[in-house]
């Protein structure tokens, strides 16, 4: 089952069961996907849909941080609940061990030995594990590994 079909099916189930939170999140997700489809003037692929879900999740994460900093705990909690729904549609993220192995493999593949090649290593990891690796975590892992290798 394609991701778009799964989202549509889950939306219908949530709508029939009157799950307002899930309906709202999936409705916004479907709208964002439809907007991308209109922009591209073709049906979107699962990879493109995953990118839309990641963007929506990142927006929720940013909102959680801002609401928490402002002391708006109820709004932060609502955003966290929405983030949980979105995470159901994202691929399983890399574990710390998998990330470390991916960084080591990318360092070997690119032949990087110092911090000047950090960007190439990050790009290699993100290209290989698209959707499963957070750029910030990859950057930190690459920095630690390259600094430790001196």
PDB file of C-alpha atoms in Angstrom:
ATOM      1  CA  UNK A   1       0.000   0.000   0.000  1.00  0.00           C
ATOM      2  CA  UNK A   2       1.343   3.386  -0.966  1.00  0.00           C
ATOM      3  CA  UNK A   3       1.778   5.964   1.782  1.00  0.00           C
ATOM      4  CA  UNK A   4      -0.880   8.241   0.286  1.00  0.00           C
ATOM      5  CA  UNK A   5      -3.391   5.384   0.302  1.00  0.00           C
ATOM      6  CA  UNK A   6      -2.517   4.586   3.919  1.00  0.00           C
ATOM      7  CA  UNK A   7      -2.998   8.229   4.933  1.00  0.00           C
ATOM      8  CA  UNK A   8      -6.353   8.352   3.141  1.00  0.00           C
ATOM      9  CA  UNK A   9      -7.524   5.102   4.772  1.00  0.00           C
ATOM     10  CA  UNK A  10      -6.411   6.262   8.226  1.00  0.00           C
ATOM     11  CA  UNK A  11      -8.152   9.598   7.644  1.00  0.00           C
ATOM     12  CA  UNK A  12     -11.435   7.833   6.885  1.00  0.00           C
ATOM     13  CA  UNK A  13     -11.118   5.625   9.973  1.00  0.00           C
ATOM     14  CA  UNK A  14     -10.346   8.648  12.167  1.00  0.00           C
ATOM     15  CA  UNK A  15     -13.235  10.603  10.643  1.00  0.00           C
ATOM     16  CA  UNK A  16     -15.706   7.790  11.259  1.00  0.00           C
ATOM     17  CA  UNK A  17     -14.465   7.298  14.825  1.00  0.00           C
ATOM     18  CA  UNK A  18     -14.604  11.064  15.456  1.00  0.00           C
ATOM     19  CA  UNK A  19     -10.923  11.272  16.415  1.00  0.00           C
ATOM     20  CA  UNK A  20     -10.607  15.061  16.074  1.00  0.00           C
ATOM     21  CA  UNK A  21      -6.857  15.242  16.632  1.00  0.00           C
ATOM     22  CA  UNK A  22      -6.009  12.616  14.009  1.00  0.00           C
ATOM     23  CA  UNK A  23      -8.555  14.013  11.538  1.00  0.00           C
ATOM     24  CA  UNK A  24      -7.081  17.494  11.873  1.00  0.00           C
ATOM     25  CA  UNK A  25      -3.491  16.357  11.438  1.00  0.00           C
ATOM     26  CA  UNK A  26      -4.271  14.094   8.490  1.00  0.00           C
ATOM     27  CA  UNK A  27      -6.397  16.755   6.850  1.00  0.00           C
ATOM     28  CA  UNK A  28      -3.509  19.234   7.026  1.00  0.00           C
ATOM     29  CA  UNK A  29      -1.131  16.574   5.741  1.00  0.00           C
ATOM     30  CA  UNK A  30      -3.402  15.713   2.829  1.00  0.00           C
ATOM     31  CA  UNK A  31      -3.721  19.413   1.974  1.00  0.00           C
ATOM     32  CA  UNK A  32       0.051  19.901   2.001  1.00  0.00           C
ATOM     33  CA  UNK A  33       0.470  16.840  -0.226  1.00  0.00           C
ATOM     34  CA  UNK A  34      -2.229  18.070  -2.601  1.00  0.00           C
ATOM     35  CA  UNK A  35      -0.561  21.500  -2.791  1.00  0.00           C
ATOM     36  CA  UNK A  36       2.723  19.852  -3.748  1.00  0.00           C
ATOM     37  CA  UNK A  37       0.958  17.735  -6.337  1.00  0.00           C
ATOM     38  CA  UNK A  38      -0.612  20.843  -7.886  1.00  0.00           C
ATOM     39  CA  UNK A  39       2.747  22.620  -7.821  1.00  0.00           C
ATOM     40  CA  UNK A  40       4.510  19.707  -9.549  1.00  0.00           C
ATOM     41  CA  UNK A  41       1.572  19.108 -11.933  1.00  0.00           C
ATOM     42  CA  UNK A  42       1.858  15.338 -11.478  1.00  0.00           C
ATOM     43  CA  UNK A  43       1.109  12.746  -8.809  1.00  0.00           C
ATOM     44  CA  UNK A  44       3.651  12.792  -5.999  1.00  0.00           C
ATOM     45  CA  UNK A  45       5.844   9.833  -5.125  1.00  0.00           C
ATOM     46  CA  UNK A  46       6.136   8.231  -1.706  1.00  0.00           C
ATOM     47  CA  UNK A  47       9.561   9.889  -1.244  1.00  0.00           C
ATOM     48  CA  UNK A  48       8.041  13.302  -1.922  1.00  0.00           C
ATOM     49  CA  UNK A  49       5.176  12.537   0.455  1.00  0.00           C
ATOM     50  CA  UNK A  50       7.651  11.503   3.154  1.00  0.00           C
ATOM     51  CA  UNK A  51       9.397  14.854   2.652  1.00  0.00           C
ATOM     52  CA  UNK A  52       6.029  16.584   3.197  1.00  0.00           C
ATOM     53  CA  UNK A  53       5.455  14.589   6.395  1.00  0.00           C
ATOM     54  CA  UNK A  54       8.987  15.448   7.576  1.00  0.00           C
ATOM     55  CA  UNK A  55       8.366  19.122   6.929  1.00  0.00           C
ATOM     56  CA  UNK A  56       5.103  19.002   8.886  1.00  0.00           C
ATOM     57  CA  UNK A  57       6.859  17.154  11.738  1.00  0.00           C
ATOM     58  CA  UNK A  58       9.675  19.716  11.785  1.00  0.00           C
ATOM     59  CA  UNK A  59       7.112  22.518  12.015  1.00  0.00           C
ATOM     60  CA  UNK A  60       5.486  20.780  14.993  1.00  0.00           C
ATOM     61  CA  UNK A  61       8.874  20.298  16.661  1.00  0.00           C
ATOM     62  CA  UNK A  62       9.715  23.981  16.220  1.00  0.00           C
ATOM     63  CA  UNK A  63       6.312  24.948  17.632  1.00  0.00           C
ATOM     64  CA  UNK A  64       6.827  22.702  20.653  1.00  0.00           C
ATOM     65  CA  UNK A  65      10.148  24.411  21.395  1.00  0.00           C
ATOM     66  CA  UNK A  66       8.659  27.892  21.006  1.00  0.00           C
ATOM     67  CA  UNK A  67       5.547  27.160  23.087  1.00  0.00           C
ATOM     68  CA  UNK A  68       7.621  25.522  25.823  1.00  0.00           C
ATOM     69  CA  UNK A  69       9.979  28.491  25.952  1.00  0.00           C
ATOM     70  CA  UNK A  70       6.993  30.835  26.237  1.00  0.00           C
ATOM     71  CA  UNK A  71       5.404  28.770  29.016  1.00  0.00           C
ATOM     72  CA  UNK A  72       2.436  27.705  26.880  1.00  0.00           C
ATOM     73  CA  UNK A  73       2.454  24.079  28.009  1.00  0.00           C
ATOM     74  CA  UNK A  74      -1.056  23.217  26.796  1.00  0.00           C
ATOM     75  CA  UNK A  75      -0.218  24.342  23.255  1.00  0.00           C
ATOM     76  CA  UNK A  76       3.118  22.518  23.401  1.00  0.00           C
ATOM     77  CA  UNK A  77       1.291  19.354  24.488  1.00  0.00           C
ATOM     78  CA  UNK A  78      -1.181  19.697  21.586  1.00  0.00           C
ATOM     79  CA  UNK A  79       1.683  20.086  19.121  1.00  0.00           C
ATOM     80  CA  UNK A  80       3.425  17.061  20.683  1.00  0.00           C
ATOM     81  CA  UNK A  81       0.265  14.981  20.204  1.00  0.00           C
ATOM     82  CA  UNK A  82       0.126  16.068  16.555  1.00  0.00           C
ATOM     83  CA  UNK A  83       3.807  15.210  16.153  1.00  0.00           C
ATOM     84  CA  UNK A  84       3.119  11.686  17.445  1.00  0.00           C
ATOM     85  CA  UNK A  85       0.474  11.214  14.743  1.00  0.00           C
ATOM     86  CA  UNK A  86       2.859  12.437  12.029  1.00  0.00           C
ATOM     87  CA  UNK A  87       5.675  10.174  13.220  1.00  0.00           C
ATOM     88  CA  UNK A  88       3.522   7.142  12.422  1.00  0.00           C
ATOM     89  CA  UNK A  89       4.007   7.970   8.730  1.00  0.00           C
ATOM     90  CA  UNK A  90       7.760   8.511   8.837  1.00  0.00           C
ATOM     91  CA  UNK A  91      10.331   5.760   8.290  1.00  0.00           C
ATOM     92  CA  UNK A  92      12.039   4.384  11.378  1.00  0.00           C
ATOM     93  CA  UNK A  93      14.944   6.717  12.253  1.00  0.00           C
ATOM     94  CA  UNK A  94      18.479   5.407  12.481  1.00  0.00           C
ATOM     95  CA  UNK A  95      19.563   4.187  15.895  1.00  0.00           C
ATOM     96  CA  UNK A  96      22.729   5.738  17.360  1.00  0.00           C
ATOM     97  CA  UNK A  97      24.657   2.568  16.469  1.00  0.00           C
ATOM     98  CA  UNK A  98      23.358   2.574  12.887  1.00  0.00           C
ATOM     99  CA  UNK A  99      24.198   6.269  12.570  1.00  0.00           C
ATOM    100  CA  UNK A 100      27.749   5.705  13.820  1.00  0.00           C
ATOM    101  CA  UNK A 101      28.214   2.832  11.342  1.00  0.00           C
ATOM    102  CA  UNK A 102      26.800   4.960   8.506  1.00  0.00           C
ATOM    103  CA  UNK A 103      29.169   7.810   9.375  1.00  0.00           C
ATOM    104  CA  UNK A 104      32.165   5.447   9.451  1.00  0.00           C
ATOM    105  CA  UNK A 105      31.167   3.967   6.086  1.00  0.00           C
ATOM    106  CA  UNK A 106      30.733   7.424   4.549  1.00  0.00           C
ATOM    107  CA  UNK A 107      34.108   8.579   5.890  1.00  0.00           C
ATOM    108  CA  UNK A 108      35.769   5.558   4.280  1.00  0.00           C
ATOM    109  CA  UNK A 109      33.878   6.001   1.011  1.00  0.00           C
ATOM    110  CA  UNK A 110      34.741   9.681   0.690  1.00  0.00           C
ATOM    111  CA  UNK A 111      38.308   9.295   1.938  1.00  0.00           C
ATOM    112  CA  UNK A 112      37.827  12.139   4.399  1.00  0.00           C
ATOM    113  CA  UNK A 113      40.429  12.508   7.127  1.00  0.00           C
ATOM    114  CA  UNK A 114      39.783  15.989   8.525  1.00  0.00           C
ATOM    115  CA  UNK A 115      37.060  18.570   9.135  1.00  0.00           C
ATOM    116  CA  UNK A 116      37.433  20.082   5.646  1.00  0.00           C
ATOM    117  CA  UNK A 117      35.575  17.095   4.163  1.00  0.00           C
ATOM    118  CA  UNK A 118      32.752  17.163   6.700  1.00  0.00           C
ATOM    119  CA  UNK A 119      30.190  18.371   4.160  1.00  0.00           C
ATOM    120  CA  UNK A 120      30.904  15.490   1.770  1.00  0.00           C
ATOM    121  CA  UNK A 121      30.456  12.958   4.565  1.00  0.00           C
ATOM    122  CA  UNK A 122      27.183  14.512   5.720  1.00  0.00           C
ATOM    123  CA  UNK A 123      25.850  14.555   2.158  1.00  0.00           C
ATOM    124  CA  UNK A 124      26.816  10.915   1.668  1.00  0.00           C
ATOM    125  CA  UNK A 125      25.014   9.821   4.841  1.00  0.00           C
ATOM    126  CA  UNK A 126      21.902  11.887   4.112  1.00  0.00           C
ATOM    127  CA  UNK A 127      21.750  10.608   0.525  1.00  0.00           C
ATOM    128  CA  UNK A 128      22.056   6.985   1.638  1.00  0.00           C
ATOM    129  CA  UNK A 129      19.540   7.238   4.482  1.00  0.00           C
ATOM    130  CA  UNK A 130      17.090   9.779   3.079  1.00  0.00           C
ATOM    131  CA  UNK A 131      14.192  10.250   5.465  1.00  0.00           C
ATOM    132  CA  UNK A 132      15.739   8.158   8.225  1.00  0.00           C
ATOM    133  CA  UNK A 133      18.555  10.459   9.341  1.00  0.00           C
ATOM    134  CA  UNK A 134      18.147  13.931  10.833  1.00  0.00           C
ATOM    135  CA  UNK A 135      20.640  16.395   9.371  1.00  0.00           C
ATOM    136  CA  UNK A 136      21.494  17.928  12.737  1.00  0.00           C
ATOM    137  CA  UNK A 137      22.239  14.529  14.309  1.00  0.00           C
ATOM    138  CA  UNK A 138      24.304  13.473  11.302  1.00  0.00           C
ATOM    139  CA  UNK A 139      26.305  16.705  11.480  1.00  0.00           C
ATOM    140  CA  UNK A 140      27.026  16.197  15.184  1.00  0.00           C
ATOM    141  CA  UNK A 141      28.010  12.553  14.658  1.00  0.00           C
ATOM    142  CA  UNK A 142      30.331  13.409  11.761  1.00  0.00           C
ATOM    143  CA  UNK A 143      31.925  16.266  13.733  1.00  0.00           C
ATOM    144  CA  UNK A 144      32.552  14.002  16.756  1.00  0.00           C
ATOM    145  CA  UNK A 145      33.983  11.223  14.590  1.00  0.00           C
ATOM    146  CA  UNK A 146      36.279  13.495  12.573  1.00  0.00           C
ATOM    147  CA  UNK A 147      37.529  15.305  15.689  1.00  0.00           C
ATOM    148  CA  UNK A 148      38.171  11.992  17.435  1.00  0.00           C
ATOM    149  CA  UNK A 149      40.103  10.702  14.419  1.00  0.00           C
ATOM    150  CA  UNK A 150      42.829  13.349  14.704  1.00  0.00           C
TER     151      UNK A 150
END
